[in-house]
Coordinates of C-alpha atoms and ligand atoms in Angstrom, one line a residue:
X1 CA 237.2 163.0 70.9
X2 CA 239.3 160.0 69.8
X3 CA 240.4 160.3 66.2
X4 CA 241.4 157.2 64.3
X5 CA 243.7 157.3 61.2
X6 CA 244.0 153.9 59.5
X7 CA 246.6 153.0 57.0
X8 CA 245.1 153.1 53.4
X9 CA 244.4 149.7 51.9
X10 CA 243.3 150.6 48.4
X11 CA 245.7 149.4 45.8
X12 CA 248.5 152.0 45.0
X13 CA 247.3 154.5 47.5
X14 CA 250.3 155.7 49.6
X15 CA 248.8 158.9 51.1
X16 CA 247.7 159.2 54.7
X17 CA 245.0 161.3 56.2
X18 CA 247.0 163.2 58.8
X19 CA 250.5 164.7 59.2
X20 CA 252.5 165.0 62.5
X21 CA 251.5 168.8 62.6
X22 CA 247.8 167.8 62.4
X23 CA 248.3 165.4 65.3
X24 CA 249.8 168.2 67.3
X25 CA 246.9 170.5 66.6
X26 CA 244.4 167.9 67.6
X27 CA 246.2 166.8 70.8
X28 CA 246.8 170.4 71.8
X29 CA 243.0 170.9 71.6
X30 CA 242.6 168.0 74.0
X31 CA 241.8 165.2 71.6
X32 CA 243.3 161.7 71.4
X33 CA 244.8 160.5 68.1
X34 CA 245.4 156.9 67.2
X35 CA 247.4 156.3 64.1
X36 CA 247.7 152.8 62.7
X37 CA 251.2 151.4 62.7
X38 CA 253.0 152.2 59.4
X39 CA 250.1 154.4 58.2
X40 CA 252.5 157.2 57.2
X41 CA 255.2 154.8 55.6
X42 CA 253.9 155.3 52.0
X43 CA 254.3 159.1 52.4
X44 CA 257.7 158.8 54.1
X45 CA 256.3 159.7 57.5
X46 CA 257.7 157.3 60.1
X47 CA 255.6 156.3 63.2
X48 CA 258.1 158.0 65.4
X49 CA 257.2 161.4 64.0
X50 CA 253.5 160.9 65.0
X51 CA 254.5 159.8 68.4
X52 CA 256.6 162.8 68.8
X53 CA 253.6 165.0 68.3
X54 CA 251.4 163.1 70.6
X55 CA 249.8 160.3 68.7
X56 CA 249.4 156.7 70.0
X57 CA 250.5 154.0 67.4
X58 CA 247.9 151.2 67.2
X59 CA 249.0 148.0 65.4
X60 CA 245.6 146.6 64.6
X61 CA 243.2 148.4 62.1
X62 CA 240.1 147.0 63.7
X63 CA 241.2 148.5 66.9
X64 CA 241.8 151.9 65.2
X65 CA 238.3 151.8 63.8
X66 CA 236.5 150.4 66.8
X67 CA 238.1 153.0 69.2
X68 CA 237.5 156.1 67.1
X69 CA 234.7 158.7 67.4
X70 CA 235.9 160.0 64.0
X71 CA 237.9 158.1 61.4
X72 CA 240.0 160.2 59.0
X73 CA 240.9 158.5 55.8
X74 CA 242.1 159.5 52.2
X75 CA 240.2 157.1 49.9
X76 CA 236.7 155.7 50.2
X77 CA 236.4 152.4 52.2
X78 CA 237.0 149.3 50.0
X79 CA 235.3 145.9 50.5
X80 CA 237.8 144.6 53.0
X81 CA 237.0 147.6 55.3
X82 CA 233.3 147.4 55.0
X83 CA 233.0 145.3 58.2
X84 CA 234.8 148.1 60.1
X85 CA 232.2 150.7 59.2
X86 CA 229.8 149.2 61.7
X87 CA 232.2 148.5 64.5
X88 CA 231.2 151.7 66.3
X89 CA 227.8 153.5 66.3
X90 CA 227.6 157.2 65.7
X91 CA 231.1 157.3 64.2
X92 CA 232.0 160.1 61.8
X93 CA 234.0 159.1 58.7
X94 CA 235.7 162.0 57.0
X95 CA 237.5 161.1 53.7
X96 CA 237.1 161.2 49.9
X97 CA 234.1 159.1 49.1
X98 CA 233.0 159.7 45.4
X99 CA 229.8 157.8 46.2
X100 CA 228.0 158.7 43.0
X101 CA 230.5 156.3 41.3
X102 CA 229.9 153.4 43.8
X103 CA 226.5 152.1 44.7
X104 CA 228.3 149.4 46.7
X105 CA 230.1 151.8 49.0
X106 CA 227.0 153.9 49.3
X107 CA 225.1 150.9 50.5
X108 CA 227.8 149.9 52.8
X109 CA 227.8 153.3 54.5
X110 CA 223.9 153.2 54.7
X111 CA 224.0 149.8 56.3
X112 CA 226.6 150.9 58.9
X113 CA 224.3 153.8 59.9
X114 CA 227.0 156.2 60.7
X115 CA 227.9 159.7 59.4
X116 CA 229.9 159.9 56.2
X117 CA 231.4 163.3 55.3
X118 CA 233.1 163.5 51.8
X119 CA 236.0 165.8 51.1
X120 CA 235.1 166.2 47.5
X121 CA 231.6 167.8 48.1
X122 CA 232.7 170.4 50.7
X123 CA 232.0 173.5 48.7
X124 CA 232.6 177.2 49.3
X125 CA 230.1 179.9 48.4
X126 CA 232.0 180.7 45.2
X127 CA 231.5 177.1 44.2
X128 CA 235.1 176.1 44.5
X129 CA 236.0 172.8 46.2
X130 CA 238.7 173.4 48.8
X131 CA 239.4 169.8 49.5
X132 CA 239.8 168.9 45.7
X133 CA 241.9 172.0 44.9
X134 CA 245.2 170.6 46.4
X135 CA 245.2 167.5 44.2
X136 CA 244.6 169.7 41.1
X137 CA 247.5 171.8 42.2
X138 CA 249.7 168.7 42.5
X139 CA 248.6 167.2 39.2
X140 CA 248.9 170.7 37.5
X141 CA 252.5 171.2 38.8
X142 CA 253.5 167.7 37.8
X143 CA 252.3 168.0 34.2
X144 CA 255.0 170.1 32.8
X145 CA 257.6 168.0 34.7
X146 CA 256.4 164.6 33.4
X147 CA 255.9 166.1 29.9
X148 CA 259.4 167.5 29.7
X149 CA 260.9 164.2 30.8
X150 CA 258.8 162.4 28.1
X151 CA 259.9 165.0 25.6
X152 CA 263.4 163.5 25.9
X153 CA 264.4 161.1 23.2
X154 CA 265.0 158.0 25.5
X155 CA 261.4 158.3 26.7
X156 CA 260.1 158.4 23.2
X157 CA 259.8 162.1 22.8
X158 CA 260.9 164.6 20.2
X159 CA 264.2 165.1 21.9
X160 CA 263.6 168.7 22.9
X161 CA 265.0 170.4 26.0
X162 CA 262.0 172.1 27.5
X163 CA 263.7 175.3 28.4
X164 CA 265.9 175.5 25.3
X165 CA 269.5 176.6 25.4
X166 CA 271.1 180.0 24.3
X167 CA 270.6 180.1 20.6
X168 CA 268.0 177.3 20.5
X169 CA 264.3 177.9 21.2
X170 CA 262.4 176.5 24.2
X171 CA 259.5 174.1 23.9
X172 CA 256.1 175.4 23.1
X173 CA 253.6 174.4 25.9
X174 CA 249.9 174.7 25.3
X175 CA 247.6 174.4 28.3
X176 CA 243.9 173.9 27.8
X177 CA 241.9 175.2 30.8
X178 CA 243.1 178.0 33.1
X179 CA 241.5 176.7 36.3
X180 CA 243.3 175.4 39.3
X181 CA 245.3 172.6 37.5
X182 CA 245.9 174.8 34.4
X183 CA 247.2 177.6 36.5
X184 CA 249.4 175.3 38.4
X185 CA 250.8 173.9 35.1
X186 CA 251.3 177.3 33.8
X187 CA 253.3 178.3 36.9
X188 CA 255.7 175.4 36.4
X189 CA 255.9 175.7 32.6
X190 CA 256.8 179.4 32.9
X191 CA 259.3 178.4 35.6
X192 CA 260.8 176.0 33.2
X193 CA 261.4 178.8 30.8
X194 CA 259.3 177.3 28.0
X195 CA 256.9 179.3 25.7
X196 CA 253.5 179.0 27.3
X197 CA 250.1 179.5 25.7
X198 CA 247.0 179.1 28.0
X199 CA 243.4 178.8 26.6
X200 CA 240.1 179.1 28.5
X201 CA 236.5 179.9 27.5
X202 CA 236.2 182.1 30.5
X203 CA 237.5 185.6 29.5
X204 CA 237.4 186.9 33.0
X205 CA 239.6 184.0 34.1
X206 CA 242.0 184.8 31.3
X207 CA 242.1 188.4 32.5
X208 CA 243.2 187.2 35.9
X209 CA 245.8 184.9 34.4
X210 CA 247.2 187.7 32.2
X211 CA 247.4 190.0 35.3
X212 CA 249.0 187.3 37.4
X213 CA 251.8 186.4 34.9
X214 CA 252.5 189.9 33.6
X215 CA 253.4 189.0 30.1
X216 CA 255.3 185.7 30.9
X217 CA 252.7 183.7 28.8
X218 CA 250.1 184.2 26.2
X219 CA 246.3 184.0 27.1
X220 CA 244.1 182.9 24.2
X221 CA 240.3 182.5 24.1
X222 CA 239.4 178.9 23.6
X223 CA 237.6 177.8 20.4
X224 CA 238.0 174.9 18.1
X225 CA 239.9 177.1 15.7
X226 CA 242.3 178.5 18.4
X227 CA 243.0 175.0 19.8
X228 CA 243.9 173.7 16.4
X229 CA 246.1 176.6 15.6
X230 CA 248.0 176.4 19.0
X231 CA 248.3 172.6 19.1
X232 CA 249.6 171.9 15.7
X233 CA 253.1 173.2 16.4
X234 CA 253.2 172.5 20.2
X235 CA 255.8 170.3 21.8
X236 CA 253.6 169.8 24.9
X237 CA 249.8 170.0 25.3
X238 CA 248.4 169.8 28.8
X239 CA 244.6 169.2 29.0
X240 CA 243.1 170.6 32.2
X241 CA 239.6 171.4 31.5
X242 CA 236.6 170.8 33.7
X243 CA 232.9 171.2 33.0
X244 CA 231.3 170.7 36.5
X245 CA 229.1 167.7 36.6
X246 CA 229.9 166.5 33.0
X247 CA 232.4 164.5 31.2
X248 CA 235.3 166.4 29.9
X249 CA 234.8 168.0 26.4
X250 CA 236.9 166.3 23.7
X251 CA 239.0 169.3 22.5
X252 CA 241.8 167.5 20.6
X253 CA 240.7 165.0 18.0
X254 CA 242.9 162.4 16.3
X255 CA 243.1 164.3 13.0
X256 CA 244.7 167.2 14.9
X257 CA 247.1 164.8 16.7
X258 CA 248.1 163.4 13.2
X259 CA 249.2 167.0 12.2
X260 CA 251.2 167.5 15.4
X261 CA 255.0 167.4 15.6
X262 CA 256.3 163.8 15.8
X263 CA 257.4 163.2 19.4
X264 CA 255.1 165.8 21.0
X265 CA 253.7 164.9 24.3
X266 CA 250.1 165.3 25.4
X267 CA 249.2 165.1 29.1
X268 CA 245.5 164.6 29.8
X269 CA 244.9 165.7 33.4
X270 CA 241.2 165.6 32.8
X271 CA 241.4 161.9 32.3
X272 CA 239.5 161.3 35.5
X273 CA 236.5 163.0 33.9
X274 CA 236.9 160.9 30.7
X275 CA 239.7 163.0 29.2
X276 CA 239.8 165.9 26.8
X277 CA 241.7 164.3 23.9
X278 CA 239.7 162.0 21.5
X279 CA 241.9 159.0 22.0
X280 CA 242.7 159.3 25.7
X281 CA 242.4 156.3 28.0
X282 CA 243.3 156.0 31.7
X283 CA 246.9 154.8 32.3
X284 CA 248.9 154.0 35.5
X285 CA 252.3 155.2 36.9
X286 CA 253.8 151.9 35.9
X287 CA 252.8 152.2 32.3
X288 CA 251.9 155.9 31.9
X289 CA 252.0 156.5 28.1
X290 CA 250.9 155.2 24.7
X291 CA 251.3 156.5 21.2
X292 CA 248.7 158.1 19.1
X293 CA 250.0 158.7 15.5
X294 CA 253.5 160.1 16.2
X295 CA 252.7 161.7 19.5
X296 CA 252.9 160.3 23.1
X297 CA 249.8 160.5 25.4
X298 CA 250.3 160.5 29.2
X299 CA 246.9 159.8 30.9
X300 CA 247.5 158.8 34.5
X301 CA 244.2 159.0 36.4
X302 CA 245.9 159.5 39.8
X303 CA 248.9 161.8 39.1
X304 CA 249.3 162.9 42.8
X305 CA 249.8 159.2 43.6
X306 CA 253.4 159.5 42.4
X307 CA 254.3 162.1 45.0
X308 CA 252.4 160.8 48.1
X309 CA 254.7 162.8 50.6
X310 CA 253.8 166.1 49.0
X311 CA 250.2 165.1 48.3
X312 CA 249.6 164.0 51.9
X313 CA 250.9 167.4 53.2
X314 CA 248.9 169.3 50.6
X315 CA 245.7 167.4 51.4
X316 CA 246.1 167.4 55.1
X317 CA 246.8 171.2 55.1
X318 CA 243.4 171.7 53.5
X319 CA 241.4 169.1 55.6
X320 CA 242.8 170.0 59.0
X321 CA 240.7 173.1 59.7
X322 CA 237.5 171.0 59.1
X323 CA 238.8 168.2 61.1
X324 CA 239.4 170.5 64.0
X325 CA 235.9 171.9 63.6
X326 CA 234.4 168.4 63.6
X327 CA 236.4 167.3 66.6
X328 CA 236.0 170.5 68.7
X329 CA 232.3 171.0 68.1
X330 CA 231.0 167.5 67.1
X331 CA 229.6 167.0 63.6
X332 CA 226.1 168.3 64.2
X333 CA 227.2 171.6 65.7
X334 CA 230.0 172.0 63.2
X335 CA 227.7 171.6 60.1
X336 CA 225.2 173.9 61.6
X337 CA 227.7 176.9 61.6
X338 CA 229.7 175.9 58.6
X339 CA 227.6 175.6 55.4
X340 CA 230.4 174.5 53.1
X341 CA 231.1 171.6 55.5
X342 CA 227.4 170.7 55.6
X343 CA 227.6 170.2 51.9
X344 CA 230.2 167.4 52.6
X345 CA 227.7 165.3 54.5
X346 CA 226.6 162.5 52.2
X347 CA 225.2 159.8 54.4
X348 CA 223.6 160.1 57.9
X349 CA 222.1 157.1 59.8
X350 CA 221.3 155.1 56.7
X351 CA 220.0 158.1 54.7
X352 CA 221.6 159.7 51.7
X353 CA 221.8 163.5 52.4
X354 CA 223.6 164.5 49.2
X355 CA 221.2 164.9 46.3
X356 CA 223.5 164.0 43.4
X357 CA 224.4 160.7 45.1
X358 CA 220.8 159.8 45.6
X359 CA 220.0 160.7 42.1
X360 CA 222.9 158.7 40.8
X361 CA 221.6 155.5 42.5
X362 CA 217.9 156.1 42.2
X363 CA 217.7 156.4 46.1
X364 CA 215.7 158.5 48.3
X365 CA 217.2 161.9 49.2
X366 CA 216.7 163.2 52.8
X367 CA 217.8 166.8 53.4
X368 CA 220.4 167.2 56.2
X369 CA 218.3 170.0 57.8
X370 CA 215.5 167.5 58.5
X371 CA 217.9 165.3 60.4
X372 CA 219.7 167.7 62.7
Ligands
NAD401 N1 244.7 163.2 36.6 C1 244.7 163.5 37.9 O1 245.5 162.9 38.6 C2 244.0 164.7 38.4 C3 244.3 165.2 39.7 C4 243.5 166.4 40.0 C5 242.6 166.9 39.2 N2 242.3 166.3 38.0 C6 241.3 166.8 37.1 O2 241.8 168.0 36.4 C7 240.6 168.7 35.8 C8 240.8 170.1 36.0 O3 240.6 170.4 37.4 P1 240.6 171.9 38.0 O4 240.5 171.7 39.5 O5 241.7 172.7 37.3 O6 239.2 172.5 37.5 P2 238.8 174.0 37.4 O7 237.3 174.0 37.4 O8 239.5 174.8 38.4 O9 239.2 174.5 35.9 C9 238.7 174.0 34.7 C10 238.8 175.1 33.7 O10 238.5 174.5 32.4 C11 237.9 175.6 31.7 N3 237.2 175.1 30.5 C12 236.0 174.3 30.5 N4 235.7 174.0 29.2 C13 236.7 174.6 28.4 C14 237.0 174.6 27.0 N5 236.2 174.0 26.2 N6 238.2 175.2 26.6 C15 238.9 175.8 27.5 N7 238.7 175.8 28.8 C16 237.6 175.2 29.3 C17 236.9 176.3 32.7 O11 236.6 177.6 32.3 C18 237.9 176.3 33.9 O12 238.7 177.5 34.0 C19 239.5 168.0 36.4 O13 238.9 167.0 35.5 C20 240.0 167.3 37.6 O14 239.1 166.2 38.0 C21 243.0 165.2 37.7

């Protein structure tokens, strides 16, 4: 199979869909990999590294798309790429799609008549989303780092050193949500020697967290009362909650922020689901924070975008096994034996095969089983 990897064209997207290690796995299995010239630049992966593991560098993006049986990307196609979707019949596109949020992109894929498989809807039997997890891990680990930088006085913070010093207490870090991002944030916050408190509604989850950290942090059952009690004297609050299929619940209101320590920092990782603080609004890496009362809000909707090198490797590590299955077996055979991968199939030959996307746009849903 010929696998094409174009350079991402969406604004501020520096990740790339494959690493040199991935190229080596695919070429060792007998496939041909075409990487667009400069595709890895944003992630600090030079063309030469891809060539060294067997890729062919192709200068023209149209050529990458037209020559590929399967295109690997990071972000959903944007308007300037739509004409490329129909350059090749029966092509498989494997990427983040988020089609429920874009009727335009859904229609472009339906018109192209190819097969579109979305990273974000691949789902394991325990309901976890293995191709979203790595980005929650990146954002979660980043949160205490960006928060501790903003806690410094020149950045507008309280002027507290997150880890304290002998004789002076460390910062108090409160994490709302003990899922993938919350656990990743806790790992870093504990590593930074801060005082960590993590809240979740799921007691079983808190038991696992307690067992994992063996006393290095406090677990607290989440309630309005507990959140108020913990946040009021916190230096850092990290919002990492998710209610699947819904907007994030607003857990920290402005009245509570008004009572918090001046110069405290609130990082809203859940901002991509609407945010879990009352006054959260999406910000960017170029202008990441704003003030609410005397506190600083950090609400960057694409936190992993700041560390594209790490994010590319984290994402590609997770996608590669599925890419290999698709390449080795062909998409139809692969989804027949891999039910989680089958959940990733969103559009086939002009038909929407993922029910929530069809519902979101009032389109007809066609079950994948009826098509293969
Ligand atoms: N900003 C970014 O760049 C970025 C990057 C990756 C992920 N995210 C977002 O981070 C959020 C968390 O993702 P995740 O993968 O960790 O989700 P997850 O499902 O693994 O964890 C969410 C946790 O929130 C808990 N929760 C739900 N309601 C709660 C409440 N009222 N109080 C306390 N806990 C509650 C759940 O029990 C669960 O343990 C998502 O919104 C995700 O989209 C953002």
